[in-house]
Amino acid sequence: MSDVSEVEPPTATAFWRNPRAQTVLAAAGILAAGIIFGGYLLGDGLTRARAADRSVTVRGLAEKDVMADLATWTISYSSSAGDMSTAQAGVDEDTRSIRAFFKELGFPDDALQPTGVNVSSYSQDGYVTFTVRQRMTLRTNDIARAQRAVRRQFDLVRRGVLLEEGSGMAYTFTKLNDIKPEMVALATRGARRSAEQFAKDSDTGVGGIKQATQGYFEITGRDGEGESGGWGSADTPYKRVRVVTTIDFYLS
């Protein structure tokens, strides 16, 4: 009777001990983990992309009443005569009267400076008339004193100085850069309050700023005149500074 050897089937333990099987299993595990992680990243990315699209655009307003800090008064006057020297003498007399007027009000001598002169002539019926026009400009940071000068300008007329059209005080606010940060912050807070109200009404929350536009600063008269000179806000020292910001806030 011959001996017949039987080959036992491989057991599970023997299979896992096989280096090739271990390599295949490790590769499969890595692939599965990569698929799972990639799916997570894709889903998270889509979620964040959708969240990034959720925003609200609002505007914030800030206004501040200020006092002008610079006053300029250009005074135009003229004298006419049949000869040049007489016309010039008339202008010189008016110049002395104007300087005396401002000195009596307490302005320093260098606050008033000549800024232009013009000489013209015309002939009629054989007679030549010469006209000398002079401009003097007052420049001061003493707003209260400047206002008193304007109220008393008819004293110049009584002294014989005939003020020409275009003579007037202009008030300017020059310290805008000093108040810009405060006003931008105020406008931004106002915009956020508007965004929070919107979010409350739509049952969402307000996140950070997505995009912001500061807008431009506008200076008008306190009572609504435009900054255009003439009878606009240049005639008043009482100014109103206004800025509107446009801000996009993320919604959560």
mmCIF file of C-alpha atoms in Angstrom:
data_model
loop_
_atom_site.group_PDB
_atom_site.id
_atom_site.type_symbol
_atom_site.label_atom_id
_atom_site.label_comp_id
_atom_site.label_asym_id
_atom_site.label_seq_id
_atom_site.Cartn_x
_atom_site.Cartn_y
_atom_site.Cartn_z
ATOM 1 C CA MET A 1 0.000 0.000 0.000
ATOM 2 C CA SER A 2 1.600 3.249 -1.079
ATOM 3 C CA ASP A 3 1.671 6.428 1.067
ATOM 4 C CA VAL A 4 -0.234 9.342 -0.366
ATOM 5 C CA SER A 5 0.579 12.765 1.111
ATOM 6 C CA GLU A 6 -2.265 15.250 1.335
ATOM 7 C CA VAL A 7 -1.714 18.994 0.712
ATOM 8 C CA GLU A 8 -3.554 21.080 3.229
ATOM 9 C CA PRO A 9 -5.373 24.190 1.874
ATOM 10 C CA PRO A 10 -3.803 27.498 2.875
ATOM 11 C CA THR A 11 -5.217 28.890 6.061
ATOM 12 C CA ALA A 12 -6.208 32.547 6.599
ATOM 13 C CA THR A 13 -3.216 33.063 8.819
ATOM 14 C CA ALA A 14 -0.900 31.805 6.160
ATOM 15 C CA PHE A 15 -2.544 34.112 3.596
ATOM 16 C CA TRP A 16 -2.003 37.237 5.673
ATOM 17 C CA ARG A 17 1.577 36.211 6.294
ATOM 18 C CA ASN A 18 2.184 36.233 2.558
ATOM 19 C CA PRO A 19 4.246 39.392 1.716
ATOM 20 C CA ARG A 20 2.473 39.847 -1.584
ATOM 21 C CA ALA A 21 -0.924 39.738 0.063
ATOM 22 C CA GLN A 22 0.204 42.253 2.633
ATOM 23 C CA THR A 23 1.365 44.600 -0.124
ATOM 24 C CA VAL A 24 -1.956 44.348 -1.974
ATOM 25 C CA LEU A 25 -3.874 44.938 1.225
ATOM 26 C CA ALA A 26 -1.817 48.019 2.140
ATOM 27 C CA ALA A 27 -2.296 49.499 -1.320
ATOM 28 C CA ALA A 28 -6.029 48.921 -1.147
ATOM 29 C CA GLY A 29 -6.187 50.553 2.270
ATOM 30 C CA ILE A 30 -4.282 53.598 1.090
ATOM 31 C CA LEU A 31 -6.527 53.922 -1.957
ATOM 32 C CA ALA A 32 -9.668 53.674 0.147
ATOM 33 C CA ALA A 33 -8.386 56.259 2.609
ATOM 34 C CA GLY A 34 -7.504 58.591 -0.246
ATOM 35 C CA ILE A 35 -10.967 58.276 -1.738
ATOM 36 C CA ILE A 36 -12.593 58.986 1.601
ATOM 37 C CA PHE A 37 -10.342 61.981 2.366
ATOM 38 C CA GLY A 38 -10.754 63.367 -1.145
ATOM 39 C CA GLY A 39 -14.503 63.113 -0.839
ATOM 40 C CA TYR A 40 -14.363 64.962 2.473
ATOM 41 C CA LEU A 41 -12.232 67.761 1.009
ATOM 42 C CA LEU A 42 -14.535 68.086 -1.987
ATOM 43 C CA GLY A 43 -17.622 68.269 0.173
ATOM 44 C CA ASP A 44 -16.016 70.714 2.588
ATOM 45 C CA GLY A 45 -14.813 72.868 -0.298
ATOM 46 C CA LEU A 46 -18.266 73.016 -1.828
ATOM 47 C CA THR A 47 -19.738 73.929 1.539
ATOM 48 C CA ARG A 48 -17.240 76.737 2.016
ATOM 49 C CA ALA A 49 -17.793 77.964 -1.538
ATOM 50 C CA ARG A 50 -21.514 78.155 -0.935
ATOM 51 C CA ALA A 51 -20.915 79.994 2.348
ATOM 52 C CA ALA A 52 -18.572 82.454 0.622
ATOM 53 C CA ASP A 53 -21.335 83.375 -1.797
ATOM 54 C CA ARG A 54 -23.621 84.408 1.037
ATOM 55 C CA SER A 55 -23.118 88.091 1.714
ATOM 56 C CA VAL A 56 -25.035 91.321 2.071
ATOM 57 C CA THR A 57 -24.129 94.788 0.770
ATOM 58 C CA VAL A 58 -24.963 97.702 3.038
ATOM 59 C CA ARG A 59 -24.065 101.382 3.343
ATOM 60 C CA GLY A 60 -22.940 103.287 6.377
ATOM 61 C CA LEU A 61 -23.328 107.053 6.814
ATOM 62 C CA ALA A 62 -21.303 109.362 9.055
ATOM 63 C CA GLU A 63 -21.844 113.115 9.446
ATOM 64 C CA LYS A 64 -20.009 115.643 11.570
ATOM 65 C CA ASP A 65 -20.555 119.368 12.057
ATOM 66 C CA VAL A 66 -17.317 121.347 12.070
ATOM 67 C CA MET A 67 -16.182 124.955 12.093
ATOM 68 C CA ALA A 68 -14.117 126.362 9.242
ATOM 69 C CA ASP A 69 -10.509 127.035 10.203
ATOM 70 C CA LEU A 70 -9.487 129.316 7.324
ATOM 71 C CA ALA A 71 -11.085 132.545 6.093
ATOM 72 C CA THR A 72 -10.062 134.353 2.921
ATOM 73 C CA TRP A 73 -11.531 137.629 1.773
ATOM 74 C CA THR A 74 -10.638 138.980 -1.639
ATOM 75 C CA ILE A 75 -11.419 142.695 -1.856
ATOM 76 C CA SER A 76 -11.632 144.200 -5.331
ATOM 77 C CA TYR A 77 -11.785 147.954 -5.827
ATOM 78 C CA SER A 78 -10.904 150.455 -8.539
ATOM 79 C CA SER A 79 -10.433 154.124 -9.380
ATOM 80 C CA SER A 80 -10.962 155.903 -12.708
ATOM 81 C CA ALA A 81 -9.647 159.267 -13.890
ATOM 82 C CA GLY A 82 -8.678 161.171 -17.021
ATOM 83 C CA ASP A 83 -4.987 160.519 -16.359
ATOM 84 C CA MET A 84 -3.066 157.565 -15.061
ATOM 85 C CA SER A 85 -1.523 159.238 -12.029
ATOM 86 C CA THR A 86 -4.859 160.428 -10.666
ATOM 87 C CA ALA A 87 -6.417 156.990 -11.098
ATOM 88 C CA GLN A 88 -3.459 155.388 -9.313
ATOM 89 C CA ALA A 89 -3.665 157.946 -6.504
ATOM 90 C CA GLY A 90 -7.321 157.023 -5.971
ATOM 91 C CA VAL A 91 -6.469 153.334 -5.647
ATOM 92 C CA ASP A 92 -3.611 154.111 -3.250
ATOM 93 C CA GLU A 93 -5.999 156.080 -1.036
ATOM 94 C CA ASP A 94 -8.453 153.164 -0.973
ATOM 95 C CA THR A 95 -5.616 150.785 -0.099
ATOM 96 C CA ARG A 96 -4.688 152.897 2.924
ATOM 97 C CA SER A 97 -8.323 152.951 4.034
ATOM 98 C CA ILE A 98 -8.591 149.170 3.722
ATOM 99 C CA ARG A 99 -5.390 148.568 5.690
ATOM 100 C CA ALA A 100 -6.562 150.952 8.413
ATOM 101 C CA PHE A 101 -9.917 149.145 8.585
ATOM 102 C CA PHE A 102 -8.345 145.737 9.190
ATOM 103 C CA LYS A 103 -5.769 147.100 11.607
ATOM 104 C CA GLU A 104 -8.535 148.606 13.726
ATOM 105 C CA LEU A 105 -10.112 145.145 13.867
ATOM 106 C CA GLY A 106 -6.884 143.693 15.242
ATOM 107 C CA PHE A 107 -5.517 141.875 12.195
ATOM 108 C CA PRO A 108 -1.708 141.804 11.783
ATOM 109 C CA ASP A 109 -0.276 143.709 8.839
ATOM 110 C CA ASP A 110 0.793 140.560 6.984
ATOM 111 C CA ALA A 111 -2.753 139.151 7.040
ATOM 112 C CA LEU A 112 -3.600 141.485 4.143
ATOM 113 C CA GLN A 113 -1.643 141.144 0.919
ATOM 114 C CA PRO A 114 -2.036 142.621 -2.597
ATOM 115 C CA THR A 115 -2.892 139.843 -5.037
ATOM 116 C CA GLY A 116 -3.400 141.602 -8.352
ATOM 117 C CA VAL A 117 -3.582 144.874 -10.242
ATOM 118 C CA ASN A 118 -5.011 145.744 -13.634
ATOM 119 C CA VAL A 119 -4.900 148.905 -15.701
ATOM 120 C CA SER A 120 -7.260 149.621 -18.593
ATOM 121 C CA SER A 121 -8.339 152.619 -20.616
ATOM 122 C CA TYR A 122 -11.057 153.557 -23.040
ATOM 123 C CA SER A 123 -11.754 156.557 -25.216
ATOM 124 C CA GLN A 124 -15.068 158.289 -25.746
ATOM 125 C CA ASP A 125 -15.630 161.504 -27.688
ATOM 126 C CA GLY A 126 -11.903 162.136 -27.659
ATOM 127 C CA TYR A 127 -11.537 161.778 -23.906
ATOM 128 C CA VAL A 128 -9.453 158.954 -22.480
ATOM 129 C CA THR A 129 -10.372 157.398 -19.135
ATOM 130 C CA PHE A 130 -7.881 155.300 -17.192
ATOM 131 C CA THR A 131 -9.061 152.689 -14.684
ATOM 132 C CA VAL A 132 -6.812 151.035 -12.117
ATOM 133 C CA ARG A 133 -8.185 147.907 -10.419
ATOM 134 C CA GLN A 134 -6.587 146.471 -7.310
ATOM 135 C CA ARG A 135 -7.190 143.259 -5.364
ATOM 136 C CA MET A 136 -6.218 142.708 -1.746
ATOM 137 C CA THR A 137 -6.684 139.378 0.012
ATOM 138 C CA LEU A 138 -7.159 138.802 3.707
ATOM 139 C CA ARG A 139 -6.090 135.362 4.916
ATOM 140 C CA THR A 140 -6.633 134.384 8.542
ATOM 141 C CA ASN A 141 -7.338 131.470 10.861
ATOM 142 C CA ASP A 142 -9.163 133.774 13.290
ATOM 143 C CA ILE A 143 -12.689 132.922 12.186
ATOM 144 C CA ALA A 144 -14.471 134.983 14.811
ATOM 145 C CA ARG A 145 -12.481 138.097 13.876
ATOM 146 C CA ALA A 146 -13.146 137.436 10.196
ATOM 147 C CA GLN A 147 -16.877 137.300 10.876
ATOM 148 C CA ARG A 148 -16.712 140.655 12.647
ATOM 149 C CA ALA A 149 -14.918 142.134 9.643
ATOM 150 C CA VAL A 150 -17.691 140.962 7.317
ATOM 151 C CA ARG A 151 -20.370 142.456 9.547
ATOM 152 C CA ARG A 152 -18.562 145.803 9.404
ATOM 153 C CA GLN A 153 -17.716 145.820 5.704
ATOM 154 C CA PHE A 154 -19.986 148.802 5.051
ATOM 155 C CA ASP A 155 -17.513 150.834 7.082
ATOM 156 C CA LEU A 156 -15.277 150.539 4.031
ATOM 157 C CA VAL A 157 -18.007 152.000 1.842
ATOM 158 C CA ARG A 158 -18.419 154.912 4.225
ATOM 159 C CA ARG A 159 -14.689 155.520 3.900
ATOM 160 C CA GLY A 160 -15.125 155.863 0.149
ATOM 161 C CA VAL A 161 -14.002 152.376 -0.898
ATOM 162 C CA LEU A 162 -16.335 151.025 -3.555
ATOM 163 C CA LEU A 163 -16.226 147.229 -3.400
ATOM 164 C CA GLU A 164 -16.608 145.586 -6.774
ATOM 165 C CA GLU A 165 -18.565 142.451 -7.541
ATOM 166 C CA GLY A 166 -16.707 139.320 -6.446
ATOM 167 C CA SER A 167 -15.564 140.790 -3.144
ATOM 168 C CA GLY A 168 -16.575 138.377 -0.399
ATOM 169 C CA MET A 169 -15.394 136.212 2.458
ATOM 170 C CA ALA A 170 -14.871 132.475 1.827
ATOM 171 C CA TYR A 171 -14.638 130.012 4.702
ATOM 172 C CA THR A 172 -12.786 126.713 4.314
ATOM 173 C CA PHE A 173 -12.349 123.614 6.477
ATOM 174 C CA THR A 174 -8.808 122.324 5.936
ATOM 175 C CA LYS A 175 -8.504 119.634 8.636
ATOM 176 C CA LEU A 176 -10.392 116.852 6.887
ATOM 177 C CA ASN A 177 -7.530 114.367 7.295
ATOM 178 C CA ASP A 178 -7.719 114.813 11.077
ATOM 179 C CA ILE A 179 -11.295 113.517 11.259
ATOM 180 C CA LYS A 180 -11.255 110.939 8.445
ATOM 181 C CA PRO A 181 -10.334 107.874 10.608
ATOM 182 C CA GLU A 182 -13.026 108.671 13.179
ATOM 183 C CA MET A 183 -15.685 109.171 10.516
ATOM 184 C CA VAL A 184 -14.781 106.037 8.541
ATOM 185 C CA ALA A 185 -14.984 104.000 11.769
ATOM 186 C CA LEU A 186 -18.374 105.535 12.560
ATOM 187 C CA ALA A 187 -19.686 104.780 9.069
ATOM 188 C CA THR A 188 -18.398 101.202 9.288
ATOM 189 C CA ARG A 189 -20.193 100.647 12.601
ATOM 190 C CA GLY A 190 -23.366 101.991 11.050
ATOM 191 C CA ALA A 191 -23.002 99.614 8.107
ATOM 192 C CA ARG A 192 -22.510 96.655 10.441
ATOM 193 C CA ARG A 193 -25.663 97.566 12.378
ATOM 194 C CA SER A 194 -27.588 97.541 9.108
ATOM 195 C CA ALA A 195 -26.084 94.162 8.186
ATOM 196 C CA GLU A 196 -26.956 92.751 11.612
ATOM 197 C CA GLN A 197 -30.544 93.894 11.232
ATOM 198 C CA PHE A 198 -30.713 92.231 7.810
ATOM 199 C CA ALA A 199 -29.210 89.042 9.228
ATOM 200 C CA LYS A 200 -31.687 89.048 12.097
ATOM 201 C CA ASP A 201 -34.611 89.416 9.711
ATOM 202 C CA SER A 202 -33.298 86.539 7.545
ATOM 203 C CA ASP A 203 -32.326 84.303 10.493
ATOM 204 C CA THR A 204 -28.593 84.347 9.718
ATOM 205 C CA GLY A 205 -25.454 85.788 11.281
ATOM 206 C CA VAL A 206 -22.966 88.455 10.216
ATOM 207 C CA GLY A 207 -19.346 87.524 9.591
ATOM 208 C CA GLY A 208 -16.322 89.524 8.538
ATOM 209 C CA ILE A 209 -15.970 92.085 5.777
ATOM 210 C CA LYS A 210 -15.831 90.651 2.279
ATOM 211 C CA GLN A 211 -15.239 93.936 0.460
ATOM 212 C CA ALA A 212 -15.419 97.610 1.378
ATOM 213 C CA THR A 213 -15.472 100.931 -0.445
ATOM 214 C CA GLN A 214 -14.808 104.043 1.603
ATOM 215 C CA GLY A 215 -16.636 106.452 -0.676
ATOM 216 C CA TYR A 216 -15.797 110.154 -0.899
ATOM 217 C CA PHE A 217 -15.994 112.906 1.666
ATOM 218 C CA GLU A 218 -18.348 115.790 0.994
ATOM 219 C CA ILE A 219 -18.253 119.171 2.735
ATOM 220 C CA THR A 220 -21.385 121.299 2.630
ATOM 221 C CA GLY A 221 -22.839 124.131 4.612
ATOM 222 C CA ARG A 222 -24.326 123.002 7.880
ATOM 223 C CA ASP A 223 -27.753 124.084 6.677
ATOM 224 C CA GLY A 224 -27.460 122.202 3.391
ATOM 225 C CA GLU A 225 -25.729 124.553 0.958
ATOM 226 C CA GLY A 226 -23.267 123.100 -1.538
ATOM 227 C CA GLU A 227 -19.517 123.760 -1.388
ATOM 228 C CA SER A 228 -19.576 125.914 -4.492
ATOM 229 C CA GLY A 229 -18.770 129.441 -3.323
ATOM 230 C CA GLY A 230 -21.002 132.401 -4.064
ATOM 231 C CA TRP A 231 -24.028 132.064 -1.857
ATOM 232 C CA GLY A 232 -23.172 128.440 -1.141
ATOM 233 C CA SER A 233 -21.397 126.990 1.867
ATOM 234 C CA ALA A 234 -18.222 128.995 1.233
ATOM 235 C CA ASP A 235 -20.096 131.946 2.697
ATOM 236 C CA THR A 236 -20.593 130.251 6.053
ATOM 237 C CA PRO A 237 -18.019 128.976 8.548
ATOM 238 C CA TYR A 238 -20.471 126.317 9.765
ATOM 239 C CA LYS A 239 -19.747 123.149 7.799
ATOM 240 C CA ARG A 240 -21.015 119.587 7.685
ATOM 241 C CA VAL A 241 -18.705 116.746 6.645
ATOM 242 C CA ARG A 242 -20.360 113.629 5.229
ATOM 243 C CA VAL A 243 -19.083 110.244 4.069
ATOM 244 C CA VAL A 244 -20.888 107.100 2.873
ATOM 245 C CA THR A 245 -19.155 103.718 2.935
ATOM 246 C CA THR A 246 -20.308 100.622 1.014
ATOM 247 C CA ILE A 247 -19.425 97.307 2.672
ATOM 248 C CA ASP A 248 -20.074 93.637 1.799
ATOM 249 C CA PHE A 249 -20.411 91.444 4.910
ATOM 250 C CA TYR A 250 -20.287 87.658 4.892
ATOM 251 C CA LEU A 251 -23.405 85.916 6.188
ATOM 252 C CA SER A 252 -23.104 82.753 8.237
#
